[in-house]
Coordinates of N, CA and C in Angstrom, one line a residue:
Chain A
X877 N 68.4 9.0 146.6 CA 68.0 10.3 147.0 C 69.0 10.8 148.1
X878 N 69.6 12.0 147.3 CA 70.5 12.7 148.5 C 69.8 12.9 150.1
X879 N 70.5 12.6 151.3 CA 70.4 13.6 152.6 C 70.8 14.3 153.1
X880 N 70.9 15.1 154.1 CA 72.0 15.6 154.5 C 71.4 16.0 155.8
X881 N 72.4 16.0 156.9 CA 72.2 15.8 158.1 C 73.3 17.0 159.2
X882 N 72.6 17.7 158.9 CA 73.7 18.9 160.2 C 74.5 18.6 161.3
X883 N 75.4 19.0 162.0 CA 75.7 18.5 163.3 C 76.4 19.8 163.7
X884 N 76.8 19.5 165.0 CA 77.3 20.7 166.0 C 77.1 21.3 167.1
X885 N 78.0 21.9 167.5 CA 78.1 22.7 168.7 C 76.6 23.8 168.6
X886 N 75.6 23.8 169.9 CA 74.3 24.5 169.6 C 74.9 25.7 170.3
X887 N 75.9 25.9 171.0 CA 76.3 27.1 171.9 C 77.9 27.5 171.6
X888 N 78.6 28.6 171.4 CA 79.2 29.0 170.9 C 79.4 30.4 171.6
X889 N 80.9 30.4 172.4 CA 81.2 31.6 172.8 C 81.9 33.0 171.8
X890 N 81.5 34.1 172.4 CA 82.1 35.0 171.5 C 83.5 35.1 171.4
X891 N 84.1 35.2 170.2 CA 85.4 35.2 169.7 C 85.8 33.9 169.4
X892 N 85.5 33.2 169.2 CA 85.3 31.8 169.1 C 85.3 31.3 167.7
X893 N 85.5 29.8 167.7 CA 85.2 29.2 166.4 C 84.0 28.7 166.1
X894 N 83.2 28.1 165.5 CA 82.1 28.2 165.1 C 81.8 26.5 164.0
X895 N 81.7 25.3 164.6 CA 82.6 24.6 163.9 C 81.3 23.6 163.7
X896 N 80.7 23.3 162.8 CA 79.6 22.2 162.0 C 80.3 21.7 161.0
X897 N 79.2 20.3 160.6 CA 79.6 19.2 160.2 C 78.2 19.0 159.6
X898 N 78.3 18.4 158.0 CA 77.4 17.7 157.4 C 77.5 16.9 157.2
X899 N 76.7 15.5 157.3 CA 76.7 14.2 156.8 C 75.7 13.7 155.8
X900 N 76.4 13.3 154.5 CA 76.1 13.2 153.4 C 75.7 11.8 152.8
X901 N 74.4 11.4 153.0 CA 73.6 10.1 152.2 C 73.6 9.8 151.1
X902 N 73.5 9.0 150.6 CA 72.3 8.3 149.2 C 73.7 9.1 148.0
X903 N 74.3 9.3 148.7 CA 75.3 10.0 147.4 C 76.9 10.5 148.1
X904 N 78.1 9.9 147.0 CA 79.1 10.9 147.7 C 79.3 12.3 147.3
X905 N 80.3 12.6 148.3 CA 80.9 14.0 148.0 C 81.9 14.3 147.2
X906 N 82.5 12.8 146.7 CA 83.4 13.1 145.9 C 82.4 12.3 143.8
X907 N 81.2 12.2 144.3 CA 80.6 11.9 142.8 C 80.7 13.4 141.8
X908 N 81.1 14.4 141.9 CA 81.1 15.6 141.3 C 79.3 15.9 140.7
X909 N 78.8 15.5 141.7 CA 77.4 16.5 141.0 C 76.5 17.4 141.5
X910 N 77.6 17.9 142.6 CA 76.6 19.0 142.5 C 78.2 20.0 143.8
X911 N 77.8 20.8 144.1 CA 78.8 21.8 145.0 C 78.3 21.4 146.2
X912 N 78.2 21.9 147.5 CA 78.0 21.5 148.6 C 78.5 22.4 149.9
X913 N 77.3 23.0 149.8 CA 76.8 24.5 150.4 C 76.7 24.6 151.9
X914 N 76.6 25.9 152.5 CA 76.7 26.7 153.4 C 75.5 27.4 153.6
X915 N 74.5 27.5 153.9 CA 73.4 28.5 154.2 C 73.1 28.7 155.7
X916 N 72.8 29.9 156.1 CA 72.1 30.7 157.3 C 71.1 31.0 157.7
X917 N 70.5 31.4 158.6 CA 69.4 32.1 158.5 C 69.2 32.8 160.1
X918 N 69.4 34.1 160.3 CA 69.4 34.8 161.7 C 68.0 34.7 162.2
X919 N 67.5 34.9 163.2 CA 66.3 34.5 163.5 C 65.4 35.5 163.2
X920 N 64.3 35.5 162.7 CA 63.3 36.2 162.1 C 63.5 37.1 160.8
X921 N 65.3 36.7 160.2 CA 65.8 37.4 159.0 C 66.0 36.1 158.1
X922 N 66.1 37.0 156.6 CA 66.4 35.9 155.9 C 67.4 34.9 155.4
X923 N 67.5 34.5 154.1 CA 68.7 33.3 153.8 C 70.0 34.2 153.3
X924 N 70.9 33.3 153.9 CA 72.4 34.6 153.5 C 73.0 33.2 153.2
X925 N 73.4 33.7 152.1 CA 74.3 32.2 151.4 C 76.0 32.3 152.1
X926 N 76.7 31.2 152.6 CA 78.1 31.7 153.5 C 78.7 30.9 152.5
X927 N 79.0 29.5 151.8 CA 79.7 29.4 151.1 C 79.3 28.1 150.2
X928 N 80.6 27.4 149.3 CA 80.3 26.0 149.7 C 81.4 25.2 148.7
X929 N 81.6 24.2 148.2 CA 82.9 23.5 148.1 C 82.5 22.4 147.0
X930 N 83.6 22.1 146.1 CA 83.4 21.0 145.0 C 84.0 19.8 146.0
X931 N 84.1 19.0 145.3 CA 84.8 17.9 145.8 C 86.5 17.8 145.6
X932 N 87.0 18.6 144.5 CA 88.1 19.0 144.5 C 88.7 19.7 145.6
X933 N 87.7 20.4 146.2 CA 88.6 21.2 147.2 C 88.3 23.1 146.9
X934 N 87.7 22.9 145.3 CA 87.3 24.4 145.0 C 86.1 24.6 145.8
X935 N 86.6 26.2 146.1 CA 85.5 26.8 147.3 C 85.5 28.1 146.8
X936 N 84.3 28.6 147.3 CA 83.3 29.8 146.4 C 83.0 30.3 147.9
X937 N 82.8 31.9 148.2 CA 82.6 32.2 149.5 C 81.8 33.5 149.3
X938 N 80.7 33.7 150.0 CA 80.6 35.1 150.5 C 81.6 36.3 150.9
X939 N 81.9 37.5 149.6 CA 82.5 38.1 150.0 C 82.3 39.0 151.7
X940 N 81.2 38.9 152.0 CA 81.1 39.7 153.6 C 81.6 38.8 154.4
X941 N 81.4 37.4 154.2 CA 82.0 36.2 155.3 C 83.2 35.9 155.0
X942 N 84.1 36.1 153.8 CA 85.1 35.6 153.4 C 86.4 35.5 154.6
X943 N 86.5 36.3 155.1 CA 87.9 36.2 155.9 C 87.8 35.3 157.2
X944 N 86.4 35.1 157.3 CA 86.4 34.0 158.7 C 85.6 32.7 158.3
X945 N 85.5 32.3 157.2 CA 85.0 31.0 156.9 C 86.1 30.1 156.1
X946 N 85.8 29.2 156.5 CA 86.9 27.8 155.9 C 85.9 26.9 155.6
X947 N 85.6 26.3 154.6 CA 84.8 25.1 153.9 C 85.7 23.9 153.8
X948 N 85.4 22.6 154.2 CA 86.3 21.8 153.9 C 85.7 20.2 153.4
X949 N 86.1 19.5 152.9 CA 85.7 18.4 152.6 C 86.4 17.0 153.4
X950 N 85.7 16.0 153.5 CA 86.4 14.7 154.2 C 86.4 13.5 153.8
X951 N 85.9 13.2 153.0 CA 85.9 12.0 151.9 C 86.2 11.0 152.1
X952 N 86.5 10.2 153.4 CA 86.4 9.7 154.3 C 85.6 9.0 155.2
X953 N 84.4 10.5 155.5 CA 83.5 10.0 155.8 C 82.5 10.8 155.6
X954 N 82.4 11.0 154.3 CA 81.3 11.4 153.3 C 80.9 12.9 154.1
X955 N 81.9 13.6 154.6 CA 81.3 14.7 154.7 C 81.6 15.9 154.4
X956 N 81.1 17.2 154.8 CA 81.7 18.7 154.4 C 81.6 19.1 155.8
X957 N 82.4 20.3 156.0 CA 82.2 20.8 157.6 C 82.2 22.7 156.7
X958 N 82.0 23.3 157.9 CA 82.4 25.0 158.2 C 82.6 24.8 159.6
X959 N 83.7 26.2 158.8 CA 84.2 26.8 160.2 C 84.3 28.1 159.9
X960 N 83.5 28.8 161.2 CA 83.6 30.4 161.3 C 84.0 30.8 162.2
X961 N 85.2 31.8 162.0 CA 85.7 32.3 162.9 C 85.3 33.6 163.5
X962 N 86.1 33.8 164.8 CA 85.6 35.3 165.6 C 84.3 35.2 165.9
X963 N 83.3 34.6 166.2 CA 82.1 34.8 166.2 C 81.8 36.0 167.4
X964 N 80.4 36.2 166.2 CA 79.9 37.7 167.2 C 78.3 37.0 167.6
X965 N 77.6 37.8 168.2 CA 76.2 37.9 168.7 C 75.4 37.6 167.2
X966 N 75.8 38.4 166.4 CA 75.2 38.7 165.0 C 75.6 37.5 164.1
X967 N 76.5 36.7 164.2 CA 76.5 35.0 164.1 C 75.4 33.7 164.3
X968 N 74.7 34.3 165.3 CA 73.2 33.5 165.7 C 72.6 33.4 164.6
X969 N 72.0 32.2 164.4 CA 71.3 32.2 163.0 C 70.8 30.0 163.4
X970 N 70.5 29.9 162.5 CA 69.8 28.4 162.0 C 70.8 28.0 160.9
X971 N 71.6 27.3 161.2 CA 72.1 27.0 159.6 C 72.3 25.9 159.0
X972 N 72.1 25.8 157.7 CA 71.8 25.0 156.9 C 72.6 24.1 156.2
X973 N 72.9 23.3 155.5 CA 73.7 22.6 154.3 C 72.7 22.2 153.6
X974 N 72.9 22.3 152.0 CA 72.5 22.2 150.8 C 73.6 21.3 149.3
X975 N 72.5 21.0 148.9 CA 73.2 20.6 147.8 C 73.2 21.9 146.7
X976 N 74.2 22.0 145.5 CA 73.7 23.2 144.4 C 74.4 22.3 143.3
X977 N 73.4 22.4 142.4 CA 73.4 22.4 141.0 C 73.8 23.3 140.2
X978 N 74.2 23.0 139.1 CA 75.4 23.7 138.4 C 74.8 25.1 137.9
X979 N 73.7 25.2 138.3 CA 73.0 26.7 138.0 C 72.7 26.9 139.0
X980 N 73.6 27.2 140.4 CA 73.1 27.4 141.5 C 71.5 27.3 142.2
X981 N 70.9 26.3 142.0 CA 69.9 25.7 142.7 C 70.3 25.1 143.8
X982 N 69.7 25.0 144.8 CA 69.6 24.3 146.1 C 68.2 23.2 146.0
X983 N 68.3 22.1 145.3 CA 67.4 21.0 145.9 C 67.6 20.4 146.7
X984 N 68.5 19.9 147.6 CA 68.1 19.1 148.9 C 68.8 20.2 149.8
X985 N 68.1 20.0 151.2 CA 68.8 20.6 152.0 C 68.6 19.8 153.2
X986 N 69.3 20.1 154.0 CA 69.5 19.7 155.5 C 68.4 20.3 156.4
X987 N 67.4 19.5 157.7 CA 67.0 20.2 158.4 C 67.2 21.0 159.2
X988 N 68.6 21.6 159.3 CA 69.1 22.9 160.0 C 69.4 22.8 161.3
X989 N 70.6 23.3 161.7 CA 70.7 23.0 163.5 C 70.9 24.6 163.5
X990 N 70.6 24.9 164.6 CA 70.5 26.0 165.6 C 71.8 26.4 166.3
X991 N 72.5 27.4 166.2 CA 74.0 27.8 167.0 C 73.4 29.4 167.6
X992 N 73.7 29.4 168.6 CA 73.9 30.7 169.4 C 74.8 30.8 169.6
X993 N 75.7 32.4 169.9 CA 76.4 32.7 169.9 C 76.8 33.8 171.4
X994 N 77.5 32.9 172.4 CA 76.4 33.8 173.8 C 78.0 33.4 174.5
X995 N 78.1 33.7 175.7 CA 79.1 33.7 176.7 C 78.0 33.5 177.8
Chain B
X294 N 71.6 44.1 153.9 CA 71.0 44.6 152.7 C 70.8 43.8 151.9
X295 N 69.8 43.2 151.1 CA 70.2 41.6 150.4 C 70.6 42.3 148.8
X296 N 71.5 41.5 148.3 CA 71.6 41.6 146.9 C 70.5 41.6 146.1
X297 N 69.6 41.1 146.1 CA 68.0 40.9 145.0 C 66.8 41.5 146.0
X298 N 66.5 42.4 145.8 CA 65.1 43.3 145.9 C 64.0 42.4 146.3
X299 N 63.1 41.6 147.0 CA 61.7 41.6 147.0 C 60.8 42.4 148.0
X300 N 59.1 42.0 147.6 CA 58.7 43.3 148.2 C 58.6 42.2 149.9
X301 N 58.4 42.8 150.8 CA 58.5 42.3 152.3 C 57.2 41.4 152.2
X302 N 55.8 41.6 151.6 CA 55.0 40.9 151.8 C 53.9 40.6 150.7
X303 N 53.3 40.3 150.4 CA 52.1 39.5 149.4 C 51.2 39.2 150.1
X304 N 49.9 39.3 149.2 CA 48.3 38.3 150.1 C 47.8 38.1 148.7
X305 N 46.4 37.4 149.1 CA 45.4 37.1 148.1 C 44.8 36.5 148.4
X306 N 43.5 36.6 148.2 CA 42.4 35.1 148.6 C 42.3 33.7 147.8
X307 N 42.4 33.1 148.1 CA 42.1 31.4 147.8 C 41.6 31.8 146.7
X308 N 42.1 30.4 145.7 CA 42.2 30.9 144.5 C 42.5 31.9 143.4
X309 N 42.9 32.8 144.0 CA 43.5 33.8 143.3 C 44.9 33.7 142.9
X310 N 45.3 34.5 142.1 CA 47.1 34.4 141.9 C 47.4 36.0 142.5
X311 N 49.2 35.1 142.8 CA 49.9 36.8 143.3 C 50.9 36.7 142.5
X312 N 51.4 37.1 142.1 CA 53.5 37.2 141.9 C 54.0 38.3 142.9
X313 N 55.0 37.7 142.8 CA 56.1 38.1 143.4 C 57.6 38.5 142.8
X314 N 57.8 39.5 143.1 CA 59.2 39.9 142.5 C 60.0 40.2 143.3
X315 N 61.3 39.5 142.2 CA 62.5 39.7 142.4 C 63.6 40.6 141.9
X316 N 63.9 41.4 142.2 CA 64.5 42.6 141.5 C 66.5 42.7 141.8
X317 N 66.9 42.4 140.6 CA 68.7 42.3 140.9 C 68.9 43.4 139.8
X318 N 70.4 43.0 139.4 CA 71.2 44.2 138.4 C 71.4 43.1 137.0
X319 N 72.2 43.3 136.1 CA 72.9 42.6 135.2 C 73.9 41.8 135.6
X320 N 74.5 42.2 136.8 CA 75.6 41.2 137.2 C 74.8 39.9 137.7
X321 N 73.4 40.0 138.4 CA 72.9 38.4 138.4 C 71.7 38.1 137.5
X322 N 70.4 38.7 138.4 CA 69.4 38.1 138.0 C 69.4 38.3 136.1
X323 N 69.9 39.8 135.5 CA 69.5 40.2 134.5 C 70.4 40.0 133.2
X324 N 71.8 39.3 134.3 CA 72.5 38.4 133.3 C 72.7 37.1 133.0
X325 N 71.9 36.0 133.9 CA 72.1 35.0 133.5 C 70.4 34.3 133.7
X326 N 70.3 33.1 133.4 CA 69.0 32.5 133.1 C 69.1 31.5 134.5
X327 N 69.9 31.6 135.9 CA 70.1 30.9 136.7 C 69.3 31.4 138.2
X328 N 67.8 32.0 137.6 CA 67.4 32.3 139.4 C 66.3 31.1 139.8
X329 N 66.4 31.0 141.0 CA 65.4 30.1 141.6 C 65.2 30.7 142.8
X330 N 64.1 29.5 142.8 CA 62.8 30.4 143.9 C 62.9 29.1 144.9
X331 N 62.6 29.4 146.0 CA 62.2 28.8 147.9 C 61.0 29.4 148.5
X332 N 60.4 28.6 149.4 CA 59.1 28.4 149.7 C 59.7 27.6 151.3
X333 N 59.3 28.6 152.0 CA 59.8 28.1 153.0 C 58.8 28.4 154.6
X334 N 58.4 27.3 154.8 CA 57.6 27.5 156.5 C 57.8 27.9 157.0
X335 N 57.6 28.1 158.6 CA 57.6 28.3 159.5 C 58.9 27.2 160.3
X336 N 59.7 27.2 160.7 CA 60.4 26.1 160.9 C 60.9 25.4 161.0
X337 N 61.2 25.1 159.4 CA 61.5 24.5 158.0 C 62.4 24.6 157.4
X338 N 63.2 23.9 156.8 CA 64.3 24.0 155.9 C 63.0 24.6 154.2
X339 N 63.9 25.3 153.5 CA 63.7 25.6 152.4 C 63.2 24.7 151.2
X340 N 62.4 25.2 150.5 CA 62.4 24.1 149.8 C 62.6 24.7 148.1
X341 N 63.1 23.9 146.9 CA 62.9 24.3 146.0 C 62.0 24.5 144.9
X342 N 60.8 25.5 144.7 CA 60.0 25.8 143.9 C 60.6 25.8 142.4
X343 N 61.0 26.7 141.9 CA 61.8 26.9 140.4 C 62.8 27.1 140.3
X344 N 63.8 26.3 139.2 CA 64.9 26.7 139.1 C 65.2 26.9 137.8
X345 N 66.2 28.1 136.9 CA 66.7 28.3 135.9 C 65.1 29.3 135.7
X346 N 64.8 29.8 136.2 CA 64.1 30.9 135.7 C 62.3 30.5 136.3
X347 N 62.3 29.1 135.4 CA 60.9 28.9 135.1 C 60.8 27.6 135.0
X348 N 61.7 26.3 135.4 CA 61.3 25.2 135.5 C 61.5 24.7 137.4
X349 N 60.4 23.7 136.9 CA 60.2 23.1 138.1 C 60.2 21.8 138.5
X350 N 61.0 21.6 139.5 CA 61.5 20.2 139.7 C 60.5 19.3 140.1
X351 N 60.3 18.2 140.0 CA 59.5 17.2 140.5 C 58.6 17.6 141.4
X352 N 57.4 17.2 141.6 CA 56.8 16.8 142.9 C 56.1 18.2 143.1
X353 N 56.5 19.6 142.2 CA 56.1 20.7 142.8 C 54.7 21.2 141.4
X354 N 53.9 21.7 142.3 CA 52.5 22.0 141.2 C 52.9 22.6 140.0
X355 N 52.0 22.8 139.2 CA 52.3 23.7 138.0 C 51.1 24.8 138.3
X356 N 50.7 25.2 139.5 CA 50.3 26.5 140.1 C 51.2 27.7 140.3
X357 N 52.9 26.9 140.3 CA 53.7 27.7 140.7 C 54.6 27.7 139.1
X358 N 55.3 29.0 138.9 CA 55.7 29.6 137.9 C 56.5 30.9 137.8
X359 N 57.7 30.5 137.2 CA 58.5 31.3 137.0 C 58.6 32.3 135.8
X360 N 59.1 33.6 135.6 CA 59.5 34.5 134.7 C 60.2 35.2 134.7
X361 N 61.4 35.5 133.8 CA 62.0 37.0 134.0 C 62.2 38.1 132.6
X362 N 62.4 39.0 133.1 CA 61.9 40.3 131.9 C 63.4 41.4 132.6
X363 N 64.4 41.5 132.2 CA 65.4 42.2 132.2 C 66.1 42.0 133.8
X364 N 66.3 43.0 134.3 CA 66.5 42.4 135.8 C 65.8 42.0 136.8
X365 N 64.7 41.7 136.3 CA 63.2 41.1 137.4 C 62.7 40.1 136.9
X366 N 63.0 38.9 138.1 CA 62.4 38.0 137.8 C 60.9 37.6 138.8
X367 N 60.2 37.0 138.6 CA 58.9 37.0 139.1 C 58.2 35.3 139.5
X368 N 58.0 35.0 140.4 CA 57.3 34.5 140.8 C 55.7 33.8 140.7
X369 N 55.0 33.8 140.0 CA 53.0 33.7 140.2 C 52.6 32.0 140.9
X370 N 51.8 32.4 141.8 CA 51.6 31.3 142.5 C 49.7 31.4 142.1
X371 N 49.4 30.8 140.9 CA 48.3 30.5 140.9 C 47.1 29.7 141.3
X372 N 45.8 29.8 141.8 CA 45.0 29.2 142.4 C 45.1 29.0 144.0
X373 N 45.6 29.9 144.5 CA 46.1 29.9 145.8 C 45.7 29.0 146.7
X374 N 46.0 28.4 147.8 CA 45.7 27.5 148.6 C 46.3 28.1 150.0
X375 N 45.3 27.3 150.8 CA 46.1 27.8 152.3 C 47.2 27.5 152.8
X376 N 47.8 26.5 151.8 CA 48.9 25.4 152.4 C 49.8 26.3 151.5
X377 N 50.1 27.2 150.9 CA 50.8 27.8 149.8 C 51.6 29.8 150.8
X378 N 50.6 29.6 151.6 CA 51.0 30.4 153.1 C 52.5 30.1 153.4
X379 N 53.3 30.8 152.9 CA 54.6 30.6 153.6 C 55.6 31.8 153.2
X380 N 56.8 31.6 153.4 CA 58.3 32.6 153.0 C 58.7 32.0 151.9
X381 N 58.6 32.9 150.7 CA 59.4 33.0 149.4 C 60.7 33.9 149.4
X382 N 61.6 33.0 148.9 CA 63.2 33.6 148.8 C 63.3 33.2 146.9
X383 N 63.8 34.3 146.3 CA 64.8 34.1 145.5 C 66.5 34.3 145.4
X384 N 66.6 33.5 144.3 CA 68.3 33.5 144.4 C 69.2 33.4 143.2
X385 N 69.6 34.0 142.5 CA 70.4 34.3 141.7 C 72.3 33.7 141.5
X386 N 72.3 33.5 140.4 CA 74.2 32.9 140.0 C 74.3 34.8 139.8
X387 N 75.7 35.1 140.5 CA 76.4 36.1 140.3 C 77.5 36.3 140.2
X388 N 77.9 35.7 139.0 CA 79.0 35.7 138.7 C 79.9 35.6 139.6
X389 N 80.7 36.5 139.7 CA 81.9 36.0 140.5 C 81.6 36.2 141.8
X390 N 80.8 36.6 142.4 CA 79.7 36.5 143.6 C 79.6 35.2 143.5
X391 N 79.2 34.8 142.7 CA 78.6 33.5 142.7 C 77.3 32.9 143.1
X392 N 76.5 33.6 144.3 CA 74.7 33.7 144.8 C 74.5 34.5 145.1
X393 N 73.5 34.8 145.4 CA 73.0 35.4 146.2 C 71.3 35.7 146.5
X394 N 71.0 35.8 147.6 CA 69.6 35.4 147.8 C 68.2 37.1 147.9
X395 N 67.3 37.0 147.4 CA 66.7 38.0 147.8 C 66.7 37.8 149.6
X396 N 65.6 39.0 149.8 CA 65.4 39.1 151.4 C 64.0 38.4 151.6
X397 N 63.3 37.9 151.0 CA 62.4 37.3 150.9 C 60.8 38.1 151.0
X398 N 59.9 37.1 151.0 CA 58.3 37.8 151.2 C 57.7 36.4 151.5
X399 N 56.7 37.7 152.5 CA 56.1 36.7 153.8 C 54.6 36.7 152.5
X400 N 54.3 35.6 152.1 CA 52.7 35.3 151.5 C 51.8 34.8 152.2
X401 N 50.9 35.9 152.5 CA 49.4 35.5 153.3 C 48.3 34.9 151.9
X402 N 47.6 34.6 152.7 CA 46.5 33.2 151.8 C 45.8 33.9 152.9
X403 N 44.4 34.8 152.3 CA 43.3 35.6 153.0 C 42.3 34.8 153.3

């Protein structure tokens, strides 16, 4: 059974990079089965999908986030990271990592770390 | 503004059924057979209820059920339970979009 385990900076100044890390269980990232996602969530608003990454290296993005997000993979040590750049106030959110299935489903997901976005 | 329409909120008393809708264009929900549904707490990572329209993965009731009829897909959560009280999110393949998520609905259990 897949896990996946969040990590990162909880505080994050404005104009800034924005930089997490997921660590990936019970399965690699380079087995090709599934994509390996980006999700948000602003506080008291809903899920905003930011991106997410094959094991090849193909990456799929939110066009509203596209110019300040980088997805990357590490195969190494079984993980995927983001990075968002410029952060603003409106960056604050819970975010998530997910697995997706080839019909864009999300069954497993990460229990979410928390980043604010504050000076 | 979310790409998929739902309404902000749902109720119903125990035992009862509600659905829930999801409302997109032809570019997602109404063109492919790829939406699923989340069920999500208070505090909680998401979880997956239906995927591909109307199936449902392991472990999850067959109270819960999917449908879609042109660009709306729908949700019914029958026999309601108190523990069934939470945030529904739908989400859609969009093509070259590729996701996208409704804004969700807050479901009260009366």
């Amino acid at each position: 059974q897949v896990q996946l385990q969040e990590s990162g900076p909880g505080l994050v100044k404005p104009s800034e990079t924005l930089s997490l890390t997921c660590s990936v269980s019970g399965d690699s990232v380079t087995s090709g089965s599934y994509y390996w996602s980006w999700i948000r969530q602003p506080p008291g608003k809903g899920l905003e999908w930011i991106g997410c990454i094959y094991y090849s290296g193909s990456t799929k993005y939110n066009p509203s986030l596209k110019s300040r997000v980088t997805i990357s993979v590490d195969t190494s040590k079984n993980q995927f990271s983001l990075k968002l750049s410029s952060v603003t106030a409106a960056d604050t959110a819970v975010y998530y990592c997910a697995t997706v299935g080839a019909s864009t489903y999300m069954d497993v997901w990460g229990r979410g770390t928390t980043v604010t976005v504050s000076s | 503004q979310s790409a998929l329409t739902q309404p902000p909120s749902a109720s119903g008393s125990p035992g009862q059924s509600v659905t829930i809708s999801c409302t997109g264009t032809s570019s997602d929900v109404g063109g492919y057979n790829y939406v699923s549904w989340y069920q999500q707490h208070p505090g909680k990572a998401p979880k997956l209820m239906i995927y591909e329209v109307s199936k449902r993965p392991s472990g999850v009731p067959d109270r819960f059920s999917g449908f879609k009829s042109g660009n709306t897909a729908s949700l019914t959560v029958s026999g309601l339970q108190a523990e069934d009280e939470a945030d529904y999110y739908c989400s859609s393949y969009a093509g070259s979009i590729y996701l996208v998520f409704g804004g969700g609905t807050k479901l009260t259990v009366l």
